[in-house]
Structures are given as structure tokens and as C-alpha cells.
Coordinates of N, CA and C in Angstrom, one line a residue:
M1 N -6.1 -15.3 6.3 CA -4.8 -14.7 5.9 C -4.1 -15.6 4.8
E2 N -4.6 -16.9 4.7 CA -4.0 -17.8 3.7 C -4.2 -17.3 2.3
K3 N -5.5 -16.7 2.0 CA -5.8 -16.2 0.7 C -4.9 -15.0 0.4
I4 N -4.8 -14.1 1.4 CA -3.9 -12.9 1.2 C -2.5 -13.4 0.9
L5 N -2.0 -14.4 1.7 CA -0.6 -14.8 1.5 C -0.4 -15.4 0.1
S6 N -1.4 -16.1 -0.4 CA -1.3 -16.7 -1.7 C -1.2 -15.6 -2.8
L7 N -2.0 -14.6 -2.6 CA -2.0 -13.5 -3.6 C -0.8 -12.7 -3.5
V8 N -0.3 -12.5 -2.3 CA 1.0 -11.7 -2.2 C 2.1 -12.5 -2.8
R9 N 2.2 -13.8 -2.6 CA 3.2 -14.5 -3.2 C 3.1 -14.5 -4.8
R10 N 1.9 -14.6 -5.3 CA 1.7 -14.5 -6.7 C 2.2 -13.2 -7.3
C11 N 1.8 -12.1 -6.6 CA 2.2 -10.8 -7.0 C 3.7 -10.6 -7.0
V12 N 4.3 -11.1 -5.9 CA 5.8 -11.0 -5.7 C 6.5 -11.7 -6.9
E13 N 6.0 -12.9 -7.3 CA 6.6 -13.7 -8.3 C 6.3 -13.1 -9.7
D14 N 5.1 -12.6 -9.9 CA 4.7 -12.0 -11.2 C 5.6 -10.8 -11.6
Y15 N 5.9 -10.0 -10.5 CA 6.7 -8.8 -10.8 C 8.2 -8.9 -10.3
D16 N 8.6 -10.1 -9.9 CA 10.0 -10.3 -9.5 C 10.4 -9.3 -8.4
M17 N 9.6 -9.2 -7.4 CA 9.8 -8.1 -6.4 C 10.9 -8.4 -5.4
I18 N 11.2 -9.6 -5.1 CA 12.2 -9.9 -4.1 C 13.3 -10.8 -4.6
Q19 N 14.5 -10.4 -4.2 CA 15.7 -11.2 -4.7 C 16.3 -11.8 -3.4
P20 N 17.1 -12.9 -3.7 CA 17.8 -13.6 -2.5 C 18.6 -12.6 -1.7
G21 N 18.5 -12.6 -0.4 CA 19.3 -11.8 0.5 C 18.7 -10.4 0.7
D22 N 17.6 -10.1 0.2 CA 17.0 -8.8 0.4 C 16.6 -8.5 1.8
R23 N 16.9 -7.3 2.3 CA 16.3 -6.8 3.5 C 15.1 -5.9 3.1
V24 N 13.9 -6.4 3.4 CA 12.7 -5.7 3.0 C 12.1 -4.9 4.2
A25 N 12.1 -3.6 4.1 CA 11.5 -2.8 5.2 C 10.0 -2.7 4.7
V26 N 9.1 -2.8 5.7 CA 7.7 -2.5 5.5 C 7.4 -1.2 6.1
G27 N 6.9 -0.2 5.3 CA 6.4 1.1 5.9 C 5.1 0.9 6.6
V28 N 5.2 0.8 7.9 CA 4.0 0.5 8.7 C 3.4 1.8 9.3
S29 N 2.3 2.2 8.7 CA 1.6 3.4 9.2 C 0.7 3.2 10.4
G30 N 0.4 1.9 10.6 CA -0.6 1.6 11.7 C -1.9 1.3 11.1
G31 N -2.1 1.5 9.8 CA -3.4 1.2 9.1 C -3.4 -0.3 8.8
K32 N -4.6 -0.7 8.4 CA -4.9 -2.1 8.0 C -4.0 -2.6 6.9
D33 N -3.8 -1.7 5.9 CA -3.1 -2.1 4.7 C -1.6 -2.5 5.0
S34 N -1.0 -1.6 5.7 CA 0.4 -1.8 6.0 C 0.6 -2.9 7.0
L35 N -0.3 -3.1 7.9 CA -0.2 -4.2 8.9 C -0.4 -5.6 8.2
V36 N -1.3 -5.6 7.2 CA -1.5 -6.9 6.5 C -0.3 -7.2 5.6
T37 N 0.2 -6.1 5.0 CA 1.5 -6.3 4.2 C 2.6 -6.9 5.1
L38 N 2.8 -6.3 6.3 CA 3.8 -6.8 7.2 C 3.5 -8.2 7.6
A39 N 2.3 -8.6 7.9 CA 2.0 -10.0 8.4 C 2.3 -10.9 7.2
A40 N 1.8 -10.6 6.0 CA 2.0 -11.5 4.9 C 3.5 -11.7 4.5
L41 N 4.3 -10.6 4.5 CA 5.7 -10.8 4.1 C 6.5 -11.5 5.2
A42 N 6.1 -11.2 6.5 CA 6.8 -11.9 7.6 C 6.5 -13.4 7.5
K43 N 5.3 -13.8 7.1 CA 5.0 -15.2 6.9 C 5.7 -15.8 5.7
L44 N 5.7 -15.0 4.6 CA 6.3 -15.5 3.3 C 7.8 -15.7 3.5
S45 N 8.4 -14.9 4.3 CA 9.9 -15.0 4.5 C 10.3 -16.3 5.2
Q46 N 9.3 -17.0 5.8 CA 9.6 -18.2 6.5 C 9.8 -19.4 5.5
F47 N 9.2 -19.3 4.3 CA 9.3 -20.4 3.4 C 9.6 -20.1 1.9
Y48 N 9.7 -18.8 1.6 CA 9.9 -18.4 0.2 C 11.3 -18.9 -0.3
P49 N 11.3 -19.5 -1.5 CA 12.6 -20.1 -2.0 C 13.8 -19.1 -2.1
K50 N 13.4 -17.8 -2.2 CA 14.5 -16.8 -2.2 C 14.6 -16.2 -0.8
P51 N 15.6 -16.5 -0.1 CA 15.6 -16.0 1.3 C 15.7 -14.5 1.4
F52 N 14.9 -14.0 2.3 CA 14.9 -12.5 2.6 C 14.4 -12.3 4.0
T53 N 14.7 -11.1 4.5 CA 14.3 -10.7 5.9 C 13.4 -9.5 5.8
V54 N 12.6 -9.4 6.9 CA 11.6 -8.3 7.0 C 11.8 -7.5 8.2
E55 N 11.7 -6.2 8.1 CA 11.6 -5.4 9.3 C 10.6 -4.2 9.1
A56 N 10.1 -3.7 10.2 CA 9.1 -2.7 10.1 C 9.6 -1.3 10.5
I57 N 9.2 -0.3 9.7 CA 9.6 1.1 10.0 C 8.3 1.9 10.1
T58 N 8.1 2.6 11.2 CA 7.0 3.4 11.3 C 7.4 4.9 11.5
L59 N 6.8 5.7 10.7 CA 7.1 7.2 10.8 C 6.0 7.8 11.7
D60 N 6.3 8.3 12.8 CA 5.3 9.0 13.7 C 5.2 10.5 13.2
L61 N 4.1 10.8 12.7 CA 3.9 12.2 12.1 C 3.8 13.2 13.2
G62 N 3.6 12.8 14.5 CA 3.5 13.7 15.6 C 2.1 14.3 15.8
P63 N 1.9 14.9 16.9 CA 0.5 15.4 17.2 C 0.2 16.7 16.4
V64 N -1.1 16.9 16.3 CA -1.7 18.1 15.6 C -2.3 19.0 16.6
D65 N -1.9 20.3 16.6 CA -2.6 21.3 17.4 C -2.6 20.8 18.9
G66 N -1.5 20.3 19.4 CA -1.4 20.0 20.8 C -2.0 18.7 21.2
G67 N -2.5 17.9 20.2 CA -3.1 16.6 20.5 C -2.1 15.6 21.0
E68 N -2.6 14.4 21.2 CA -1.8 13.3 21.8 C -1.0 12.5 20.7
G69 N -1.5 12.6 19.4 CA -0.8 11.8 18.4 C -1.2 10.4 18.4
M70 N -0.5 9.5 17.7 CA -0.8 8.1 17.6 C 0.0 7.3 18.6
D71 N -0.6 6.2 19.1 CA 0.1 5.3 20.0 C 0.5 4.1 19.2
F72 N 1.8 3.9 19.0 CA 2.3 2.8 18.2 C 2.8 1.6 19.1
A73 N 2.5 1.7 20.4 CA 2.9 0.6 21.3 C 2.3 -0.8 20.8
P74 N 1.0 -0.8 20.4 CA 0.5 -2.1 20.0 C 1.2 -2.6 18.7
V75 N 1.6 -1.7 17.8 CA 2.3 -2.1 16.6 C 3.7 -2.7 17.0
A76 N 4.4 -2.1 17.9 CA 5.7 -2.6 18.4 C 5.5 -4.0 19.0
A77 N 4.5 -4.2 19.8 CA 4.2 -5.5 20.4 C 3.9 -6.5 19.4
Y78 N 3.2 -6.1 18.3 CA 2.9 -7.1 17.3 C 4.1 -7.5 16.5
C79 N 5.0 -6.5 16.2 CA 6.3 -6.8 15.6 C 7.1 -7.8 16.4
E80 N 7.1 -7.6 17.7 CA 7.9 -8.5 18.6 C 7.3 -9.9 18.5
E81 N 5.9 -10.0 18.4 CA 5.3 -11.3 18.3 C 5.7 -12.0 17.0
L82 N 5.8 -11.2 15.9 CA 6.2 -11.7 14.6 C 7.7 -12.0 14.5
G83 N 8.5 -11.5 15.5 CA 9.9 -11.6 15.4 C 10.5 -10.7 14.4
V84 N 9.9 -9.6 14.2 CA 10.3 -8.6 13.2 C 10.9 -7.4 13.8
P85 N 12.1 -6.9 13.5 CA 12.7 -5.7 14.1 C 11.7 -4.5 13.8
F86 N 11.6 -3.6 14.8 CA 10.7 -2.5 14.7 C 11.4 -1.2 15.0
T87 N 11.3 -0.2 14.1 CA 11.9 1.1 14.3 C 10.8 2.2 14.2
L88 N 10.8 3.0 15.2 CA 9.8 4.2 15.3 C 10.6 5.4 15.0
L89 N 10.2 6.2 14.0 CA 10.9 7.4 13.6 C 10.0 8.6 14.1
P90 N 10.5 9.4 15.0 CA 9.7 10.6 15.4 C 9.8 11.7 14.4
S91 N 8.8 12.5 14.3 CA 8.9 13.7 13.4 C 7.8 14.7 13.8
E92 N 7.9 15.9 13.2 CA 6.9 16.9 13.5 C 6.2 17.3 12.2
I93 N 6.0 16.3 11.3 CA 5.4 16.6 10.0 C 4.0 17.1 10.1
S94 N 3.1 16.5 11.0 CA 1.8 17.1 11.2 C 1.8 18.5 11.7
H95 N 2.7 18.8 12.7 CA 2.8 20.1 13.2 C 3.1 21.1 12.1
I96 N 4.1 20.8 11.3 CA 4.5 21.7 10.2 C 3.4 21.9 9.2
I97 N 2.7 20.9 8.8 CA 1.7 21.0 7.8 C 0.5 21.7 8.3
F98 N 0.0 21.3 9.4 CA -1.3 21.8 9.9 C -1.2 23.0 10.8
D99 N -0.2 23.1 11.7 CA -0.1 24.2 12.6 C 0.7 25.3 12.1
I100 N 1.8 25.0 11.4 CA 2.6 26.1 10.9 C 2.2 26.6 9.6
R101 N 2.1 25.7 8.6 CA 1.8 26.1 7.2 C 0.3 26.2 7.0
K102 N -0.5 25.5 7.8 CA -2.0 25.5 7.7 C -2.4 25.2 6.3
E103 N -1.9 24.1 5.7 CA -2.2 23.7 4.4 C -3.6 23.3 4.2
K104 N -4.2 23.9 3.2 CA -5.6 23.6 2.9 C -5.8 22.2 2.1
N105 N -4.7 21.9 1.3 CA -4.7 20.6 0.6 C -3.4 19.9 1.0
P106 N -3.4 19.3 2.2 CA -2.1 18.9 2.8 C -1.5 17.5 2.3
C107 N -2.3 16.8 1.5 CA -1.9 15.4 1.3 C -0.6 15.3 0.4
S108 N -0.5 16.1 -0.6 CA 0.7 16.0 -1.4 C 2.0 16.3 -0.7
M109 N 1.9 17.4 0.1 CA 3.1 17.8 0.9 C 3.4 16.8 1.9
C110 N 2.4 16.2 2.6 CA 2.6 15.2 3.6 C 3.2 14.0 3.0
A111 N 2.8 13.6 1.8 CA 3.3 12.4 1.2 C 4.8 12.6 0.9
K112 N 5.2 13.8 0.4 CA 6.6 14.1 0.0 C 7.5 14.1 1.3
M113 N 7.0 14.7 2.4 CA 7.8 14.7 3.6 C 7.9 13.3 4.2
R114 N 6.9 12.5 4.1 CA 6.9 11.2 4.6 C 7.9 10.3 3.8
R115 N 7.9 10.5 2.5 CA 8.8 9.7 1.7 C 10.2 10.1 2.0
G116 N 10.5 11.4 2.1 CA 11.8 11.9 2.4 C 12.3 11.3 3.7
A117 N 11.5 11.4 4.8 CA 11.9 10.9 6.1 C 12.2 9.4 6.0
L118 N 11.3 8.6 5.4 CA 11.5 7.2 5.3 C 12.7 6.8 4.5
H119 N 13.0 7.5 3.4 CA 14.1 7.1 2.6 C 15.4 7.5 3.3
N120 N 15.4 8.6 4.0 CA 16.6 8.9 4.8 C 16.9 7.8 5.8
A121 N 15.9 7.3 6.5 CA 16.1 6.3 7.5 C 16.5 5.0 6.8
L122 N 16.0 4.7 5.7 CA 16.4 3.4 5.0 C 17.9 3.5 4.6
Q123 N 18.3 4.7 4.1 CA 19.7 4.8 3.7 C 20.6 4.7 4.9
E124 N 20.2 5.3 6.0 CA 21.1 5.2 7.2 C 21.2 3.7 7.7
K125 N 20.1 2.9 7.5 CA 20.2 1.5 7.9 C 20.8 0.6 6.8
G126 N 21.0 1.2 5.6 CA 21.6 0.3 4.6 C 20.6 -0.6 3.9
I127 N 19.3 -0.2 4.0 CA 18.2 -1.0 3.4 C 17.9 -0.4 2.1
R128 N 17.7 -1.2 1.1 CA 17.5 -0.7 -0.3 C 16.1 -1.1 -0.9
K129 N 15.2 -1.7 0.0 CA 13.9 -2.1 -0.6 C 12.9 -1.9 0.5
I130 N 11.8 -1.2 0.1 CA 10.7 -1.0 1.0 C 9.4 -1.4 0.4
A131 N 8.5 -2.1 1.2 CA 7.2 -2.6 0.8 C 6.2 -1.7 1.3
L132 N 5.3 -1.2 0.3 CA 4.2 -0.3 0.7 C 2.9 -1.1 0.6
G133 N 1.9 -0.6 1.3 CA 0.6 -1.3 1.5 C -0.4 -1.0 0.4
H134 N -0.1 -0.5 -0.7 CA -1.1 -0.2 -1.7 C -1.7 -1.5 -2.3
H135 N -3.0 -1.5 -2.3 CA -3.7 -2.7 -2.7 C -4.5 -2.5 -4.1
F136 N -5.2 -3.5 -4.5 CA -6.0 -3.5 -5.7 C -6.8 -2.2 -5.9
D137 N -7.6 -1.9 -4.9 CA -8.5 -0.7 -5.0 C -7.7 0.6 -5.0
D138 N -6.6 0.7 -4.3 CA -5.7 1.9 -4.4 C -5.3 2.1 -5.8
A139 N -4.9 1.0 -6.5 CA -4.4 1.2 -7.9 C -5.5 1.7 -8.8
I140 N -6.8 1.2 -8.7 CA -7.9 1.6 -9.5 C -8.2 3.1 -9.2
E141 N -8.2 3.5 -7.9 CA -8.5 4.9 -7.6 C -7.4 5.8 -8.1
T142 N -6.1 5.4 -8.0 CA -5.0 6.2 -8.5 C -5.1 6.4 -10.0
F143 N -5.5 5.4 -10.7 CA -5.7 5.4 -12.2 C -6.8 6.5 -12.5
F144 N -7.9 6.5 -11.8 CA -9.0 7.4 -12.1 C -8.6 8.9 -11.6
L145 N -7.9 9.0 -10.5 CA -7.4 10.3 -10.1 C -6.5 10.9 -11.1
S146 N -5.6 10.2 -11.7 CA -4.7 10.7 -12.7 C -5.5 11.1 -13.9
L147 N -6.5 10.3 -14.3 CA -7.3 10.6 -15.5 C -8.2 11.8 -15.3
F148 N -8.9 11.9 -14.1 CA -9.8 13.0 -13.9 C -9.1 14.4 -13.6
Y149 N -8.0 14.3 -12.8 CA -7.4 15.6 -12.3 C -6.2 16.0 -13.0
E150 N -5.5 15.0 -13.7 CA -4.3 15.4 -14.4 C -4.4 15.2 -15.9
G151 N -5.5 14.5 -16.4 CA -5.6 14.2 -17.8 C -4.6 13.2 -18.3
R152 N -4.1 12.3 -17.4 CA -3.1 11.3 -17.8 C -3.6 9.9 -17.6
I153 N -3.1 9.0 -18.4 CA -3.4 7.6 -18.2 C -2.1 7.1 -17.4
S154 N -2.3 7.0 -16.1 CA -1.1 6.8 -15.2 C -1.5 6.1 -13.9
C155 N -0.5 5.5 -13.3 CA -0.7 4.9 -11.9 C 0.7 4.7 -11.4
F156 N 0.8 4.5 -10.1 CA 2.1 4.0 -9.5 C 2.4 2.7 -10.1
Q157 N 3.7 2.3 -10.0 CA 4.2 1.0 -10.5 C 4.2 -0.1 -9.5
P158 N 4.0 -1.3 -9.9 CA 4.2 -2.4 -8.9 C 5.6 -2.4 -8.3
V159 N 6.6 -2.2 -9.1 CA 8.0 -2.1 -8.7 C 8.5 -0.7 -9.2
T160 N 9.0 0.1 -8.3 CA 9.6 1.4 -8.7 C 11.0 1.5 -8.2
E161 N 11.9 1.7 -9.2 CA 13.3 1.9 -8.9 C 13.6 3.4 -8.8
L162 N 14.0 3.9 -7.6 CA 14.2 5.3 -7.3 C 15.7 5.5 -7.5
T163 N 16.1 5.9 -8.7 CA 17.5 5.9 -9.0 C 18.3 7.0 -8.2
R164 N 17.7 8.0 -7.8 CA 18.4 9.0 -7.0 C 18.8 8.5 -5.6
T165 N 18.0 7.7 -5.0 CA 18.3 7.2 -3.7 C 18.8 5.8 -3.7
G166 N 18.6 5.1 -4.8 CA 19.0 3.7 -4.8 C 18.0 2.7 -4.1
I167 N 16.8 3.3 -3.8 CA 15.8 2.5 -3.1 C 14.8 2.0 -4.1
T168 N 14.3 0.7 -3.8 CA 13.3 0.1 -4.7 C 12.0 0.0 -3.8
Q169 N 10.9 0.5 -4.4 CA 9.6 0.4 -3.8 C 8.9 -0.8 -4.4
I170 N 8.3 -1.7 -3.6 CA 7.5 -2.8 -4.1 C 6.1 -2.7 -3.4
R171 N 5.1 -3.2 -4.2 CA 3.7 -3.2 -3.7 C 3.1 -4.6 -3.8
P172 N 3.4 -5.4 -2.8 CA 3.0 -6.9 -2.9 C 1.5 -7.1 -2.7
L173 N 0.8 -6.1 -2.3 CA -0.6 -6.3 -1.9 C -1.5 -6.0 -3.1
L174 N -1.0 -5.7 -4.3 CA -1.8 -5.2 -5.4 C -2.9 -6.2 -5.9
Y175 N -2.7 -7.5 -5.6 CA -3.8 -8.4 -6.1 C -4.9 -8.6 -5.1
C176 N -4.8 -7.9 -4.0 CA -5.8 -8.0 -2.9 C -6.7 -6.8 -2.8
G177 N -8.0 -7.1 -2.8 CA -9.0 -6.0 -2.7 C -9.1 -5.5 -1.3
E178 N -9.6 -4.2 -1.2 CA -9.6 -3.6 0.1 C -10.5 -4.4 1.1
G179 N -11.6 -4.9 0.6 CA -12.5 -5.7 1.5 C -11.8 -6.9 2.0
M180 N -11.0 -7.6 1.2 CA -10.3 -8.7 1.6 C -9.3 -8.3 2.7
V181 N -8.6 -7.2 2.5 CA -7.6 -6.7 3.4 C -8.3 -6.4 4.8
R182 N -9.4 -5.7 4.7 CA -10.1 -5.3 5.9 C -10.5 -6.5 6.7
G183 N -11.1 -7.5 6.0 CA -11.5 -8.8 6.6 C -10.3 -9.5 7.3
A184 N -9.2 -9.5 6.6 CA -8.0 -10.2 7.2 C -7.6 -9.5 8.4
A185 N -7.6 -8.2 8.4 CA -7.1 -7.4 9.6 C -8.0 -7.7 10.8
Q186 N -9.3 -7.7 10.5 CA -10.3 -8.0 11.6 C -10.2 -9.4 12.1
R187 N -10.2 -10.4 11.2 CA -10.1 -11.8 11.7 C -8.9 -12.1 12.4
N188 N -7.8 -11.5 12.1 CA -6.5 -11.7 12.8 C -6.2 -10.8 13.9
H189 N -7.2 -9.9 14.2 CA -7.0 -8.9 15.3 C -5.7 -8.1 15.2
L190 N -5.4 -7.6 14.0 CA -4.2 -6.8 13.9 C -4.4 -5.5 14.6
P191 N -3.3 -4.9 15.2 CA -3.4 -3.7 16.0 C -3.5 -2.4 15.2
V192 N -4.6 -2.3 14.5 CA -4.8 -1.1 13.7 C -4.9 0.2 14.6
V193 N -4.1 1.2 14.2 CA -4.1 2.4 15.0 C -4.9 3.5 14.3
H194 N -5.8 4.1 15.1 CA -6.6 5.2 14.5 C -5.8 6.4 14.0
N195 N -6.1 6.8 12.8 CA -5.4 8.0 12.2 C -6.2 9.3 12.6
P196 N -5.5 10.2 13.3 CA -6.2 11.4 13.7 C -6.1 12.5 12.7
C197 N -5.6 12.3 11.5 CA -5.3 13.3 10.5 C -6.6 14.1 10.3
P198 N -6.6 15.4 10.4 CA -7.8 16.3 10.1 C -8.3 16.1 8.7
A199 N -7.4 15.7 7.7 CA -7.9 15.6 6.3 C -8.4 14.2 6.0
D200 N -8.3 13.3 7.0 CA -8.8 11.9 6.7 C -10.2 11.9 6.4
G201 N -10.6 11.3 5.2 CA -12.0 11.1 4.8 C -12.5 12.3 4.0
Y202 N -11.7 13.4 3.8 CA -12.1 14.6 3.1 C -11.2 14.9 1.9
T203 N -10.8 13.9 1.2 CA -9.9 14.1 0.1 C -10.5 13.7 -1.3
K204 N -9.8 14.1 -2.3 CA -10.2 13.8 -3.7 C -10.2 12.2 -3.8
R205 N -9.3 11.6 -3.2 CA -9.3 10.1 -3.3 C -10.6 9.5 -2.7
E206 N -11.1 10.1 -1.6 CA -12.4 9.6 -1.0 C -13.5 9.8 -2.0
E207 N -13.5 11.0 -2.7 CA -14.5 11.3 -3.7 C -14.5 10.2 -4.8
V208 N -13.3 9.9 -5.3 CA -13.2 9.0 -6.4 C -13.6 7.6 -5.9
K209 N -13.2 7.2 -4.7 CA -13.6 5.9 -4.1 C -15.1 5.8 -4.1
T210 N -15.8 6.8 -3.7 CA -17.3 6.7 -3.7 C -17.8 6.6 -5.1
L211 N -17.3 7.3 -6.1 CA -17.7 7.3 -7.4 C -17.5 5.9 -8.0
I212 N -16.3 5.3 -7.8 CA -16.0 3.9 -8.3 C -17.0 2.9 -7.7
A213 N -17.3 3.0 -6.4 CA -18.2 2.1 -5.7 C -19.6 2.2 -6.4
D214 N -20.0 3.4 -6.8 CA -21.3 3.5 -7.5 C -21.2 2.9 -8.9
L215 N -20.1 3.1 -9.6 CA -20.0 2.6 -10.9 C -19.9 1.0 -10.9
E216 N -19.2 0.5 -9.9 CA -19.1 -0.9 -9.7 C -20.4 -1.6 -9.5
H217 N -21.3 -0.9 -8.7 CA -22.6 -1.4 -8.4 C -23.4 -1.4 -9.7
R218 N -23.3 -0.4 -10.6 CA -24.0 -0.3 -11.8 C -23.4 -1.2 -12.9
Y219 N -22.1 -1.4 -12.9 CA -21.4 -2.2 -13.9 C -20.5 -3.2 -13.2
P220 N -21.1 -4.3 -12.7 CA -20.3 -5.3 -11.9 C -19.1 -5.8 -12.7
G221 N -18.0 -5.9 -12.0 CA -16.7 -6.3 -12.6 C -15.9 -5.2 -13.2
L222 N -16.4 -4.0 -13.1 CA -15.7 -2.8 -13.7 C -14.3 -2.7 -13.2
K223 N -14.1 -2.9 -11.9 CA -12.7 -2.7 -11.3 C -11.7 -3.7 -11.8
E224 N -12.2 -5.0 -12.0 CA -11.3 -6.0 -12.5 C -10.9 -5.7 -14.0
R225 N -11.9 -5.2 -14.7 CA -11.6 -4.9 -16.1 C -10.6 -3.7 -16.2
V226 N -10.8 -2.7 -15.4 CA -9.9 -1.6 -15.4 C -8.5 -2.1 -15.0
F227 N -8.4 -2.9 -14.0 CA -7.1 -3.4 -13.5 C -6.4 -4.2 -14.7
G228 N -7.2 -5.0 -15.3 CA -6.7 -5.8 -16.4 C -6.2 -5.0 -17.6
S229 N -6.9 -3.9 -17.8 CA -6.5 -3.0 -18.9 C -5.2 -2.3 -18.6
M230 N -5.0 -2.0 -17.3 CA -3.7 -1.4 -16.8 C -2.6 -2.4 -17.1
Q231 N -2.8 -3.7 -17.0 CA -1.8 -4.6 -17.3 C -1.6 -4.8 -18.8
R232 N -2.7 -4.7 -19.5 CA -2.6 -5.0 -21.0 C -2.2 -3.8 -21.8
L233 N -2.4 -2.5 -21.3 CA -2.1 -1.4 -22.2 C -0.7 -1.4 -22.8
P234 N 0.4 -1.6 -22.1 CA 0.5 -1.6 -20.6 C 0.9 -0.2 -20.1
L235 N 0.6 0.1 -18.9 CA 1.2 1.2 -18.2 C 2.7 0.9 -18.0
P236 N 3.5 1.9 -17.8 CA 4.9 1.6 -17.5 C 5.1 0.6 -16.3
E237 N 5.8 -0.4 -16.6 CA 6.1 -1.5 -15.6 C 4.9 -2.3 -15.2
W238 N 3.8 -2.1 -15.9 CA 2.6 -3.0 -15.6 C 2.5 -4.0 -16.8
G239 N 3.4 -4.1 -17.7 CA 3.3 -4.9 -18.9 C 3.1 -6.4 -18.6
P240 N 2.5 -7.1 -19.6 CA 2.2 -8.5 -19.4 C 3.4 -9.3 -19.1
I241 N 3.2 -10.2 -18.1 CA 4.2 -11.2 -17.8 C 3.7 -12.6 -18.0
E242 N 4.5 -13.5 -18.5 CA 4.0 -14.8 -18.9 C 3.3 -15.5 -17.6
H243 N 2.2 -16.1 -17.9 CA 1.4 -16.7 -16.9 C 0.8 -15.8 -15.9
R244 N 0.6 -14.5 -16.2 CA 0.0 -13.5 -15.4 C -1.4 -14.0 -15.1
R245 N -1.8 -14.0 -13.8 CA -3.1 -14.4 -13.4 C -4.0 -13.3 -12.9
R246 N -5.3 -13.6 -12.7 CA -6.2 -12.6 -12.3 C -5.8 -12.0 -10.9
P247 N -6.1 -10.7 -10.7 CA -5.6 -10.1 -9.4 C -6.2 -10.8 -8.2
Y248 N -7.4 -11.1 -8.2 CA -7.9 -12.0 -7.1 C -9.2 -12.6 -7.5
A249 N -9.5 -13.8 -6.9 CA -10.5 -14.7 -7.4 C -12.0 -14.3 -7.0
E250 N -12.9 -15.1 -7.5 CA -14.3 -14.8 -7.3 C -14.8 -14.7 -5.9
E251 N -14.0 -15.3 -4.9 CA -14.4 -15.2 -3.5 C -14.3 -13.8 -3.0
K252 N -13.8 -12.8 -3.8 CA -13.7 -11.4 -3.3 C -15.0 -10.9 -2.7
E253 N -16.1 -11.2 -3.3 CA -17.4 -10.7 -2.9 C -17.7 -11.3 -1.5
K254 N -17.4 -12.5 -1.3 CA -17.6 -13.1 0.1 C -16.7 -12.4 1.1
D255 N -15.5 -12.1 0.7 CA -14.6 -11.5 1.7 C -15.0 -10.1 2.0
I256 N -15.6 -9.4 1.0 CA -16.0 -8.0 1.2 C -17.2 -7.9 2.1
L257 N -18.1 -8.9 2.0 CA -19.4 -8.9 2.7 C -19.2 -9.2 4.2

């Protein structure tokens, strides 16, 4: 976790993600990415020169087709261990999307409904900043998804100001590769919750992930070059910052294996 923490701090500083006195909510889905983000920020808050606090918010999407849904009790217990306030938001998003609307391509609508529910909860709590668990590989995949399916050179931003809601989204895990995140979650025995979503593993993102893995095998270092080009182009809000460093070091291969 020390390597993750170092890269998270570097990313936070490079993009000026956290200000003194911030209350930072972490959107905890129960997956490895959001749990590692939570663990890293909770640790960072203990010594970062800009004082800030962390709390976890989990949106329960509800059961699908009469199923049991997800059990977030281990996540709640982990938050208690970290000393981080935990909020569980019940919803019927899965029921609406899969049982009522029977969406064939549910991901876009699900994402919009999740964002709406989370932002409403943040506004009710008076929280203006939320940390999302998007990592290095997510950024590369989103770049290619936009290129292949929308014909745009685009990606989400490291820091996104949502002017309509007054909420700021930050992505402090951007310098960490997925293999590194997975390894950290396993070594630290984080309480990853299985996602029962019927669409899990059958999305365009999964197709692009497989394609990128094949290209990376044929052209080693491709992902780092793409990430670097996103910073140098620059994409909106990805522009060069003085003393910007590489997203993650050579030991990534060791962490992935």
C-alpha cells in the first residue's frame, strides 16, 4: 500500500485535488478500486499538510430479479476500522433498469442514476467533493472508447467541477495501474464485494480492455505512451503541470504479476 499511497499523493499534488478543510467523500462501490482509494485517502488524511477529512458513501443498487443483492456489512466494518464515517444509501436502480425497463445496454443509464443519487446525498450532507476510483487503465480504456465509438479525442478529467451541483469530482488513483490496485487489495485483505450485475463482463469496456491488453503485449509501453500523450496534448484539464512525473514506475510489471 505504500507505493499506492505515494502515487496517490503525487496525483493529488499534481492536480491540486485537495484543499485545506475539505470533506472528501469516497464513492465506495465495494470493488477493489474504490476500496483502495478509500484506504489510501484515509491514510493520507493522517499526515497530509493540507488537513482534510474522509468519509465513505455506498450506493446500494438493490437486488435484481428477486435476488439477494450485495452485502456491504464487511465494507461498513472496514470503515469502522479506518475510523471513517460510513453511509449506505438504499435504492432500486437495478430493479428499475433490469426488471422494469429491461435495458439491453444498461451501463449508461445506470451510471446516470448512480451519479444523481450520489450527488443528491452529497448535497444533503453538505459535502462538495467526491473521490472516484478510476485508475490508470480506466483512463486509457475511456480514451479508446471515446475514439472508437464516438470519434472523439476525449476522456474524463482528473478534476471535474460540476457547476450545476457545486460538486467537485477527483480521481486520485490515476497514477496507479489496475494490476497494482488489485495486488494492494489482495495483500491488504480489503473486503471486496462481488458485483452481481448481469452486465458485468459483457460491456464495450471489456472488449476494449481485451484489445488494449493485446496491443500492450505486441507494443510494450503502449499504455504509458498513450497516458503521456493525454497529458501533453493536452486533453481538457489534463494539461502539463510543472514537475509532472510518470504515472507509475517500472515496478508496475512486478505488481501486476
